[in-house]
Amino acid sequence: MMYDGLEVQNYITTNKKNITCGFNNQHFPHNSSSGNSNQPTFSLDLFIFRTSFIQILKMLKIPSHQVAGHHASSATRGPLIDDSGRFYKPLQGDERGSAEVTFYDQFTSNTQIPDHIRKFFPIYYGTKVMQASDGSEHPHIVLEDLTTHRENPTIMDIKIGSRTWGPDASNAYIEKCMKRDRETTTVKLGFRISGLQIYINEGVGYYKPTRDLVLKSSVDDVRLFFKKFVSSDPNVESGMGPDRDLASVVYGGPNGILAQLLELKAWFEDQTIYHFSACSLLFMFEKGLVLEGGSPNAQVKIIDFAHVTEDVTV
Ligand SMILES: Nc1ncnc2c1ncn2[C@@H]1O[C@H](COP(=O)(O)OP(=O)(O)OP(=O)(O)O)[C@@H](O)[C@H]1O
Ligand SMILES: O=P(O)(O)O[C@@H]1[C@H](O)[C@H](O)[C@@H](OP(=O)(O)O)[C@H](OP(=O)(O)O)[C@H]1O
């Protein structure tokens, strides 16, 4: 495992408006026009501009499309993204962090993984020690930001498996998981929704139910969330019988979510390399595009490998 040194100062911002504050306005106002006297006139200004620009490109933000898991704040470590399309997930302090790194290292170099399966996993760029959201220096797993090319993604995170712990889990951890599994739909359905956001329209933005609301979902609530996910009704939040208008193009069809799940499932049933426990599936699509008659660009990805182990008996 290789850790880089701290390369750049990280600016934690929650929205793009704040990013412009990173410019040194005195030297290079970002909205100045050509020929304006505020433009840099000598090399020091150019140097400052270049440095600021590189810093801005590398600037880190709290992901606005994260739907579940540990969140970043000035008090807690959570994922960050940059403008180059990378997602930085802080290693969890205990064995979960190192287990996830071990998985990504092994998976990335494993030549037995077919390309049509590899595409379901985020691209892994190694690990990096950097300033975390809480200000501490901490190792992060560097991944492809799965939302980077999306305009207004509708996203659902589903924790899969009726058993949510790995083969080496302690009794205390198993107990904790079993309690959570009984409280959610994991025991009844073999999965639970961990979080979601549904794009409504430009004016309204997103419907993003709270973590508590999602986790206390009953089986019927889960059914309703799956309907809302593909509803064209802007009043999706009111929950009055959403229309499921987009189901056939998002869930169905040769490139739909179901077809992708079947492809992944076929490999899961066949492979004997890993024990996959407590992973999540991310369902993503572009509701805005579908409503305009375009393609939903539906995608299934698999994430969260903190409890995955290699099967050494094979
Ligand atoms: N590579 C990625 N690109 C974009 N978003 C991601 C990526 N990986 C994770 N996310 C977002 O972050 C959320 C949490 O991810 P993940 O499950 O890996 O974190 P976690 O803190 O280990 O979660 P948990 O506490 O449920 O185990 C996901 O629901 C998703 O919204
Ligand atoms: O589903 P919820 O209610 O969000 O609960 C979390 C979920 O079970 C995570 O999988 C777990 O992290 P791990 O899977 O990595 O153990 C996390 O534990 P934590 O709070 O101890 O990190 C729980 O809080």
Coordinates of C-alpha atoms and ligand atoms in Angstrom, one line a residue:
M1 CA 0.0 0.0 0.0
M2 CA 1.4 3.4 -0.9
Y3 CA 0.5 6.8 0.7
D4 CA 1.3 10.1 -1.0
G5 CA 2.4 13.1 1.0
L6 CA 0.1 16.0 1.6
E7 CA 0.2 17.8 -1.8
V8 CA -2.3 20.6 -1.7
Q9 CA -4.1 22.5 0.8
N10 CA -7.7 21.4 0.8
Y11 CA -10.6 23.8 0.8
I12 CA -13.7 22.3 2.2
T13 CA -16.7 24.0 0.6
T14 CA -20.3 22.9 0.4
N15 CA -21.2 24.7 -2.8
K16 CA -19.7 26.1 -6.0
K17 CA -20.5 29.7 -5.0
N18 CA -17.9 29.4 -2.2
I19 CA -15.2 28.1 -4.6
T20 CA -14.8 31.5 -6.2
C21 CA -13.7 32.8 -2.8
G22 CA -10.6 30.7 -3.4
F23 CA -9.5 33.2 -6.1
N24 CA -7.4 36.0 -5.1
N25 CA -9.8 38.7 -6.3
Q26 CA -7.4 41.5 -5.8
H27 CA -5.2 39.9 -8.5
F28 CA -7.6 38.2 -10.8
P29 CA -11.3 38.8 -10.5
H30 CA -12.9 35.8 -12.2
N31 CA -15.6 38.0 -14.0
S32 CA -13.3 40.6 -15.4
S33 CA -13.3 41.0 -19.2
S34 CA -10.3 41.2 -21.5
G35 CA -8.5 44.5 -21.4
N36 CA -9.8 45.3 -17.9
S37 CA -7.2 47.1 -15.8
N38 CA -7.7 44.4 -13.1
Q39 CA -6.1 41.8 -15.4
P40 CA -2.7 40.5 -14.3
T41 CA 0.0 42.7 -15.7
F42 CA 3.2 41.1 -14.5
S43 CA 4.6 37.7 -13.9
L44 CA 3.9 37.6 -10.1
D45 CA 0.2 38.1 -10.9
L46 CA 0.4 35.3 -13.5
F47 CA 2.1 33.1 -11.0
I48 CA -0.6 33.8 -8.4
F49 CA -3.3 33.2 -11.0
R50 CA -1.8 29.9 -12.0
T51 CA -1.3 28.7 -8.5
S52 CA -4.9 29.7 -7.5
F53 CA -6.3 28.0 -10.6
I54 CA -4.5 24.7 -9.9
Q55 CA -5.7 24.9 -6.3
I56 CA -9.2 25.5 -7.4
L57 CA -9.1 22.5 -9.8
K58 CA -8.0 20.4 -6.9
M59 CA -10.3 21.9 -4.4
L60 CA -12.3 19.5 -2.3
K61 CA -16.0 19.7 -1.6
I62 CA -18.6 17.7 0.4
P63 CA -20.4 15.6 -2.2
S64 CA -23.9 17.0 -2.9
H65 CA -25.1 13.7 -4.3
Q66 CA -24.2 11.5 -1.4
V67 CA -27.3 9.6 -0.2
A68 CA -26.1 7.3 2.6
G69 CA -23.2 6.4 4.8
H70 CA -20.9 8.6 7.0
H71 CA -21.1 12.3 6.1
A72 CA -18.4 14.9 6.1
S73 CA -18.5 18.0 8.3
S74 CA -16.0 20.1 10.2
A75 CA -16.6 17.7 13.1
T76 CA -16.7 14.4 11.4
R77 CA -14.7 12.6 8.7
G78 CA -16.6 11.8 5.6
P79 CA -16.2 11.6 1.8
L80 CA -15.0 14.5 -0.3
I81 CA -14.9 15.1 -4.0
D82 CA -12.8 17.3 -6.3
D83 CA -13.5 18.8 -9.7
S84 CA -11.3 16.3 -11.5
G85 CA -13.9 13.5 -10.8
R86 CA -12.4 11.8 -7.8
F87 CA -14.2 10.7 -4.6
Y88 CA -12.1 10.5 -1.4
K89 CA -13.4 8.1 1.2
P90 CA -11.7 8.3 4.6
L91 CA -10.5 5.0 5.8
Q92 CA -12.5 3.9 8.8
G93 CA -10.2 3.8 11.8
D94 CA -10.6 0.1 12.6
E95 CA -10.1 -3.0 10.4
R96 CA -12.9 -1.8 8.1
G97 CA -10.7 0.8 6.4
S98 CA -7.8 -1.6 5.8
A99 CA -10.2 -4.3 4.7
E100 CA -11.6 -2.0 2.0
V101 CA -8.2 -1.0 0.8
T102 CA -7.1 -4.7 0.7
F103 CA -10.2 -5.4 -1.4
Y104 CA -9.6 -2.6 -3.9
D105 CA -5.9 -3.5 -4.2
Q106 CA -6.7 -7.1 -4.9
F107 CA -9.7 -6.5 -7.1
T108 CA -7.9 -3.9 -9.3
S109 CA -5.0 -6.3 -10.0
N110 CA -7.0 -9.4 -10.3
T111 CA -6.9 -10.6 -13.9
Q112 CA -9.8 -13.0 -13.4
I113 CA -12.4 -10.2 -13.3
P114 CA -14.1 -9.9 -16.7
D115 CA -14.4 -6.3 -18.0
H116 CA -18.2 -6.5 -18.2
I117 CA -18.2 -7.0 -14.4
R118 CA -15.4 -4.6 -13.6
K119 CA -17.5 -1.8 -15.1
F120 CA -19.9 -2.2 -12.1
F121 CA -17.2 -1.2 -9.6
P122 CA -15.8 2.3 -9.1
I123 CA -12.3 2.8 -10.6
Y124 CA -9.7 2.8 -7.8
Y125 CA -6.8 5.2 -7.8
G126 CA -5.0 4.0 -4.6
T127 CA -4.9 5.8 -1.3
K128 CA -3.8 9.2 -0.2
V129 CA -3.0 10.8 3.1
M130 CA -4.7 14.3 3.0
Q131 CA -6.5 16.8 5.1
A132 CA -9.9 15.3 6.0
S133 CA -13.1 17.2 6.4
D134 CA -12.5 17.5 10.1
G135 CA -9.1 19.0 9.6
S136 CA -7.1 16.0 10.6
E137 CA -4.6 14.4 8.3
H138 CA -5.9 11.0 7.4
P139 CA -5.6 8.3 4.7
H140 CA -8.4 8.2 2.1
I141 CA -9.3 5.7 -0.6
V142 CA -9.3 7.5 -3.9
L143 CA -12.1 6.4 -6.2
E144 CA -13.8 7.6 -9.4
D145 CA -16.7 9.9 -8.4
L146 CA -19.6 8.0 -9.9
T147 CA -21.8 11.1 -10.2
T148 CA -19.3 13.4 -11.8
H149 CA -20.7 13.3 -15.3
R150 CA -24.3 13.4 -14.2
E151 CA -26.5 16.5 -14.4
N152 CA -29.2 15.8 -11.9
P153 CA -28.9 12.3 -10.7
T154 CA -31.7 10.3 -9.1
I155 CA -29.9 7.8 -6.8
M156 CA -30.8 5.0 -4.5
D157 CA -28.4 3.2 -2.2
I158 CA -29.5 -0.4 -1.4
K159 CA -27.5 -2.4 1.2
I160 CA -27.7 -6.0 -0.1
G161 CA -27.7 -9.3 1.6
S162 CA -29.6 -10.9 4.4
R163 CA -26.3 -11.3 6.3
T164 CA -24.5 -8.0 6.8
W165 CA -21.3 -9.1 8.4
G166 CA -18.2 -10.8 7.0
P167 CA -16.8 -14.3 8.0
D168 CA -14.3 -12.8 10.5
A169 CA -16.8 -10.6 12.4
S170 CA -16.8 -10.6 16.2
N171 CA -19.8 -11.6 18.2
A172 CA -20.4 -8.1 19.3
Y173 CA -20.4 -6.8 15.7
I174 CA -22.7 -9.6 14.6
E175 CA -25.1 -8.7 17.3
K176 CA -25.0 -5.1 16.3
C177 CA -25.8 -6.0 12.7
M178 CA -28.5 -8.5 13.6
K179 CA -30.3 -5.8 15.6
R180 CA -30.1 -3.3 12.7
D181 CA -31.2 -6.1 10.2
R182 CA -34.2 -6.9 12.3
E183 CA -35.2 -3.2 12.6
T184 CA -35.0 -2.7 8.9
T185 CA -36.2 -4.7 5.9
T186 CA -32.9 -6.7 5.7
V187 CA -34.3 -9.8 7.4
K188 CA -37.6 -9.8 5.5
L189 CA -36.4 -8.8 2.1
G190 CA -32.7 -9.5 2.0
F191 CA -31.9 -5.8 1.5
R192 CA -32.7 -2.4 2.8
I193 CA -32.7 1.0 1.3
S194 CA -29.9 3.1 3.0
G195 CA -30.7 6.4 1.3
L196 CA -32.0 8.0 -1.8
Q197 CA -32.6 11.2 -3.7
I198 CA -35.1 11.8 -6.4
Y199 CA -34.8 14.7 -8.9
I200 CA -38.1 16.5 -9.3
N201 CA -37.4 19.5 -11.5
E202 CA -35.2 22.6 -11.7
G203 CA -37.5 24.7 -9.5
V204 CA -38.0 22.1 -6.7
G205 CA -34.6 20.3 -6.8
Y206 CA -34.5 16.9 -5.1
Y207 CA -36.7 14.9 -2.8
K208 CA -34.2 13.5 -0.3
P209 CA -35.9 11.8 2.7
T210 CA -34.0 11.7 6.0
R211 CA -31.8 8.8 7.0
D212 CA -34.2 8.0 9.8
L213 CA -37.3 8.0 7.6
V214 CA -35.5 5.7 5.1
L215 CA -34.2 3.3 7.6
K216 CA -37.5 2.8 9.4
S217 CA -39.2 1.8 6.1
S218 CA -41.5 -1.1 6.2
V219 CA -41.8 -3.6 3.3
D220 CA -44.7 -1.4 2.0
D221 CA -42.6 1.7 2.3
V222 CA -39.8 0.1 0.3
R223 CA -42.3 -0.7 -2.4
L224 CA -43.5 2.9 -2.4
F225 CA -39.9 4.2 -2.7
F226 CA -39.3 2.0 -5.7
K227 CA -42.4 3.5 -7.3
K228 CA -41.5 7.1 -6.4
F229 CA -38.0 6.5 -7.8
V230 CA -39.5 6.2 -11.3
S231 CA -42.4 8.5 -10.9
S232 CA -42.9 11.5 -13.2
D233 CA -45.1 13.2 -10.6
P234 CA -43.5 16.4 -9.2
N235 CA -45.5 15.8 -6.0
V236 CA -43.6 12.6 -5.3
E237 CA -43.1 13.6 -1.6
S238 CA -46.8 13.5 -0.8
G239 CA -46.7 9.8 -1.4
M240 CA -50.2 9.6 -2.8
G241 CA -49.9 6.7 -5.2
P242 CA -47.0 7.7 -7.5
D243 CA -47.5 6.9 -11.1
R244 CA -44.4 4.7 -12.0
D245 CA -44.4 6.3 -15.4
L246 CA -40.7 5.8 -16.0
A247 CA -40.5 2.2 -14.8
S248 CA -40.4 0.6 -18.2
V249 CA -37.4 2.7 -19.4
V250 CA -35.5 2.9 -16.1
Y251 CA -36.0 -0.6 -14.6
G252 CA -36.8 -2.4 -17.9
G253 CA -35.3 -2.6 -21.4
P254 CA -32.0 -4.0 -22.6
N255 CA -30.0 -1.2 -20.8
G256 CA -32.3 -0.9 -17.8
I257 CA -31.5 -1.5 -14.1
L258 CA -33.0 -5.0 -14.1
A259 CA -30.9 -6.1 -17.1
Q260 CA -27.7 -4.8 -15.4
L261 CA -28.6 -6.5 -12.1
L262 CA -29.1 -9.9 -13.9
E263 CA -25.6 -9.5 -15.5
L264 CA -24.1 -8.8 -12.1
K265 CA -26.1 -11.6 -10.4
A266 CA -24.9 -14.2 -13.0
W267 CA -21.3 -13.4 -12.0
F268 CA -22.0 -13.4 -8.3
E269 CA -23.5 -16.9 -8.6
D270 CA -20.5 -18.1 -10.4
Q271 CA -17.5 -16.4 -8.8
T272 CA -15.7 -18.0 -5.8
I273 CA -13.0 -15.3 -5.3
Y274 CA -14.7 -13.1 -2.7
H275 CA -17.2 -13.2 0.1
F276 CA -19.2 -10.1 -0.6
S277 CA -20.9 -8.9 2.6
A278 CA -22.8 -5.7 3.4
C279 CA -22.1 -4.0 0.0
S280 CA -24.4 -1.5 -1.5
L281 CA -25.9 -1.2 -4.9
L282 CA -26.2 2.3 -6.3
F283 CA -29.0 2.8 -8.8
M284 CA -28.6 6.0 -10.8
F285 CA -30.5 7.7 -13.7
E286 CA -31.3 11.1 -15.1
K287 CA -35.0 11.8 -14.6
G288 CA -34.7 15.2 -16.2
L289 CA -33.5 13.6 -19.5
V290 CA -36.3 11.0 -19.5
L291 CA -38.9 13.6 -19.0
E292 CA -37.5 15.5 -22.1
G293 CA -37.8 12.2 -24.1
G294 CA -34.1 11.3 -23.8
S295 CA -32.4 8.2 -22.5
P296 CA -32.4 7.7 -18.7
N297 CA -28.8 6.7 -18.7
A298 CA -29.6 4.1 -16.0
Q299 CA -26.6 2.7 -14.2
V300 CA -26.0 0.1 -11.5
K301 CA -22.8 0.3 -9.5
I302 CA -21.6 -1.7 -6.5
I303 CA -19.8 0.1 -3.6
D304 CA -18.7 -0.3 0.0
F305 CA -16.3 -3.2 0.5
A306 CA -15.4 -2.8 4.2
H307 CA -16.7 -6.3 4.9
V308 CA -15.5 -8.1 1.8
T309 CA -12.9 -10.9 2.2
E310 CA -11.1 -13.0 -0.3
D311 CA -11.9 -16.7 -0.2
V312 CA -8.4 -18.2 0.6
T313 CA -9.7 -21.7 0.5
V314 CA -10.2 -21.7 -3.3
Ligands
LIG1 N1 -17.3 6.3 -5.8 C1 -18.3 7.0 -5.4 N2 -18.8 8.0 -6.2 C2 -19.8 8.8 -5.8 N3 -20.5 8.6 -4.7 C3 -20.2 7.6 -3.9 C4 -19.1 6.7 -4.2 N4 -18.9 5.8 -3.2 C5 -19.9 6.1 -2.3 N5 -20.6 7.2 -2.7 C6 -21.7 7.8 -2.0 O1 -21.5 7.7 -0.6 C7 -22.5 7.0 0.1 C8 -21.8 6.1 1.2 O2 -20.9 5.3 0.6 P1 -20.3 4.0 1.4 O3 -21.3 3.0 1.6 O4 -19.1 3.6 0.6 O5 -19.9 4.7 2.7 P2 -19.9 4.2 4.2 O6 -19.7 5.3 5.1 O7 -19.0 3.0 4.3 O8 -21.4 3.7 4.4 P3 -22.0 2.7 5.6 O9 -22.0 3.5 6.8 O10 -23.4 2.5 5.1 O11 -21.2 1.5 5.6 C9 -23.2 6.2 -1.0 O12 -24.6 6.0 -0.6 C10 -23.1 7.1 -2.2 O13 -24.1 8.1 -2.2
LIG2 O1 -27.6 1.3 8.1 P1 -27.3 2.4 9.1 O2 -28.4 2.5 10.1 O3 -26.8 3.7 8.5 O4 -26.1 1.9 10.0 C1 -24.8 1.9 9.6 C2 -24.6 0.8 8.6 O5 -25.0 -0.5 9.3 C3 -23.2 0.7 8.3 O6 -23.0 -0.5 7.5 C4 -22.3 0.6 9.5 O7 -20.9 0.7 9.0 P2 -20.1 -0.6 8.7 O8 -20.9 -1.4 7.7 O9 -18.9 -0.1 8.1 O10 -19.9 -1.4 10.0 C5 -22.5 1.7 10.4 O11 -21.7 1.5 11.6 P3 -20.9 2.6 12.4 O12 -21.9 3.6 12.8 O13 -20.3 1.8 13.5 O14 -19.9 3.1 11.4 C6 -23.9 1.8 10.8 O15 -24.2 3.0 11.6

